[in-house]
Amino acid sequence: QQQVKQSPQSLIVQKGGISIINCAYENTAFDYFPWYQQFPGKGPALLIAIRPDVSEKKEGRFTISFNKSAKQFSLHIMDSQPGDSATYFCAVSYTGTYKYIFGTGTRLKVLA
Amino acid sequence: EAEVAQSPRYKITEKSQAVAFWCDPISGRATLYWYRQILGQGPELLVRFQDESVVDDSQLPKDRFSAERLKGVDSTLKIQPAELGDSAMYLCATADSGANVLTFGAGSRLTVL
């Protein structure tokens, strides 16, 4: 069963633009929502994460927006740069269970 | 910064052959994962260890896949016999106790011909 739906599958943004990637989940028991960034030939690396007690978290140019009632969360990349070109995965998890479920990924390309 | 070491980085094999992947996790990390990432998809859990014990192998195709973590440190994932559909990136990861953060290795890319 697909517990995490991620969109879009791919995204092309001009340098300086805003990149937005969305994820929707089904199970309200999830309580940890990370985003991972993966460059070609590398493993995924944690970018930013949020818990459901807040609606937004910002770290530099990266922001997670979280809508608990809609069971959706999104990644916003402000002032997108060519170095941001990578594949981004959302994930959901239950604290303490060490269980993670990943989305299908969004391939971002930022044009110079 | 400590990393999760994986080898080999690339492996090409013919179907029906045996393959093995090795992972050396961050020192002291009790939880170790093996994920499979098919091209264009997200990582999917194969097996999770807590120390040397398997705590979740519900998605591991046990007829051909096996995993072990002797002494609760490094780990080996084996496939025998390999099938064409096993072509994927095999990722090892560890979890920081209580922090929910997964740290992945660079992965082992398998191509089955």
PDB file of C-alpha atoms in Angstrom, chain A residues 3-8 20-27 30-36 46 48-52 54-57 63-76 88-93 101-104 106:
ATOM      1  CA  GLN A   3       1.261   5.347   2.542  1.00  0.00           C
ATOM      2  CA  VAL A   4       3.122   8.407   1.256  1.00  0.00           C
ATOM      3  CA  LYS A   5       2.303  10.151  -2.015  1.00  0.00           C
ATOM      4  CA  GLN A   6       4.856  12.628  -3.325  1.00  0.00           C
ATOM      5  CA  SER A   7       4.472  15.110  -6.159  1.00  0.00           C
ATOM      6  CA  PRO A   8       5.592  16.243  -8.617  1.00  0.00           C
ATOM      7  CA  ILE A  20       7.787  23.382  -4.009  1.00  0.00           C
ATOM      8  CA  ILE A  21       7.444  19.645  -3.423  1.00  0.00           C
ATOM      9  CA  ASN A  22       4.425  18.090  -1.774  1.00  0.00           C
ATOM     10  CA  CYS A  23       3.730  14.961   0.214  1.00  0.00           C
ATOM     11  CA  ALA A  24       0.506  13.462   1.514  1.00  0.00           C
ATOM     12  CA  TYR A  25       0.239  10.682   4.064  1.00  0.00           C
ATOM     13  CA  GLU A  26      -2.566   8.473   5.268  1.00  0.00           C
ATOM     14  CA  ASN A  27      -1.859   7.359   8.820  1.00  0.00           C
ATOM     15  CA  PHE A  30       3.010   9.312  12.025  1.00  0.00           C
ATOM     16  CA  ASP A  31       4.761  11.936  14.101  1.00  0.00           C
ATOM     17  CA  TYR A  32       8.024  12.728  12.335  1.00  0.00           C
ATOM     18  CA  PHE A  33       8.257  14.141   8.818  1.00  0.00           C
ATOM     19  CA  PRO A  34      11.754  14.489   7.331  1.00  0.00           C
ATOM     20  CA  TRP A  35      12.931  15.490   3.893  1.00  0.00           C
ATOM     21  CA  TYR A  36      16.012  13.848   2.431  1.00  0.00           C
ATOM     22  CA  LEU A  46      18.656  14.508   5.969  1.00  0.00           C
ATOM     23  CA  ILE A  48      15.148  19.221   7.296  1.00  0.00           C
ATOM     24  CA  ALA A  49      12.444  17.636   9.459  1.00  0.00           C
ATOM     25  CA  ILE A  50       9.301  18.639  11.335  1.00  0.00           C
ATOM     26  CA  ARG A  51       7.047  17.269  14.054  1.00  0.00           C
ATOM     27  CA  PRO A  52       3.255  17.774  14.034  1.00  0.00           C
ATOM     28  CA  VAL A  54       4.352  23.039  14.633  1.00  0.00           C
ATOM     29  CA  SER A  55       3.013  24.170  11.268  1.00  0.00           C
ATOM     30  CA  GLU A  56       6.245  25.445   9.787  1.00  0.00           C
ATOM     31  CA  LYS A  57       9.982  25.037  10.187  1.00  0.00           C
ATOM     32  CA  THR A  63      11.096  25.502   4.772  1.00  0.00           C
ATOM     33  CA  ILE A  64       8.699  22.711   5.668  1.00  0.00           C
ATOM     34  CA  SER A  65       5.015  23.599   5.829  1.00  0.00           C
ATOM     35  CA  PHE A  66       2.847  21.108   7.682  1.00  0.00           C
ATOM     36  CA  ASN A  67      -0.949  20.791   7.514  1.00  0.00           C
ATOM     37  CA  LYS A  68      -2.040  18.234  10.084  1.00  0.00           C
ATOM     38  CA  SER A  69      -5.748  18.310   9.230  1.00  0.00           C
ATOM     39  CA  ALA A  70      -5.061  17.755   5.525  1.00  0.00           C
ATOM     40  CA  LYS A  71      -2.337  15.187   6.287  1.00  0.00           C
ATOM     41  CA  GLN A  72       0.031  17.002   3.963  1.00  0.00           C
ATOM     42  CA  PHE A  73       3.457  18.572   4.218  1.00  0.00           C
ATOM     43  CA  SER A  74       5.602  20.355   1.701  1.00  0.00           C
ATOM     44  CA  LEU A  75       9.177  21.448   1.121  1.00  0.00           C
ATOM     45  CA  HIS A  76       9.820  24.961  -0.130  1.00  0.00           C
ATOM     46  CA  TYR A  88      14.249  14.971  -2.843  1.00  0.00           C
ATOM     47  CA  PHE A  89      12.390  12.383  -0.783  1.00  0.00           C
ATOM     48  CA  CYS A  90       9.810  12.973   1.878  1.00  0.00           C
ATOM     49  CA  ALA A  91       9.419  10.376   4.579  1.00  0.00           C
ATOM     50  CA  VAL A  92       7.154   9.609   7.491  1.00  0.00           C
ATOM     51  CA  SER A  93       8.000   7.890  10.718  1.00  0.00           C
ATOM     52  CA  ILE A 101       8.384   5.106   4.840  1.00  0.00           C
ATOM     53  CA  PHE A 102       9.744   7.112   1.923  1.00  0.00           C
ATOM     54  CA  GLY A 103       7.961   8.876  -0.888  1.00  0.00           C
ATOM     55  CA  THR A 104       8.782   8.119  -4.511  1.00  0.00           C
ATOM     56  CA  THR A 106      11.086  14.395  -6.876  1.00  0.00           C
TER      57      THR A 106
END
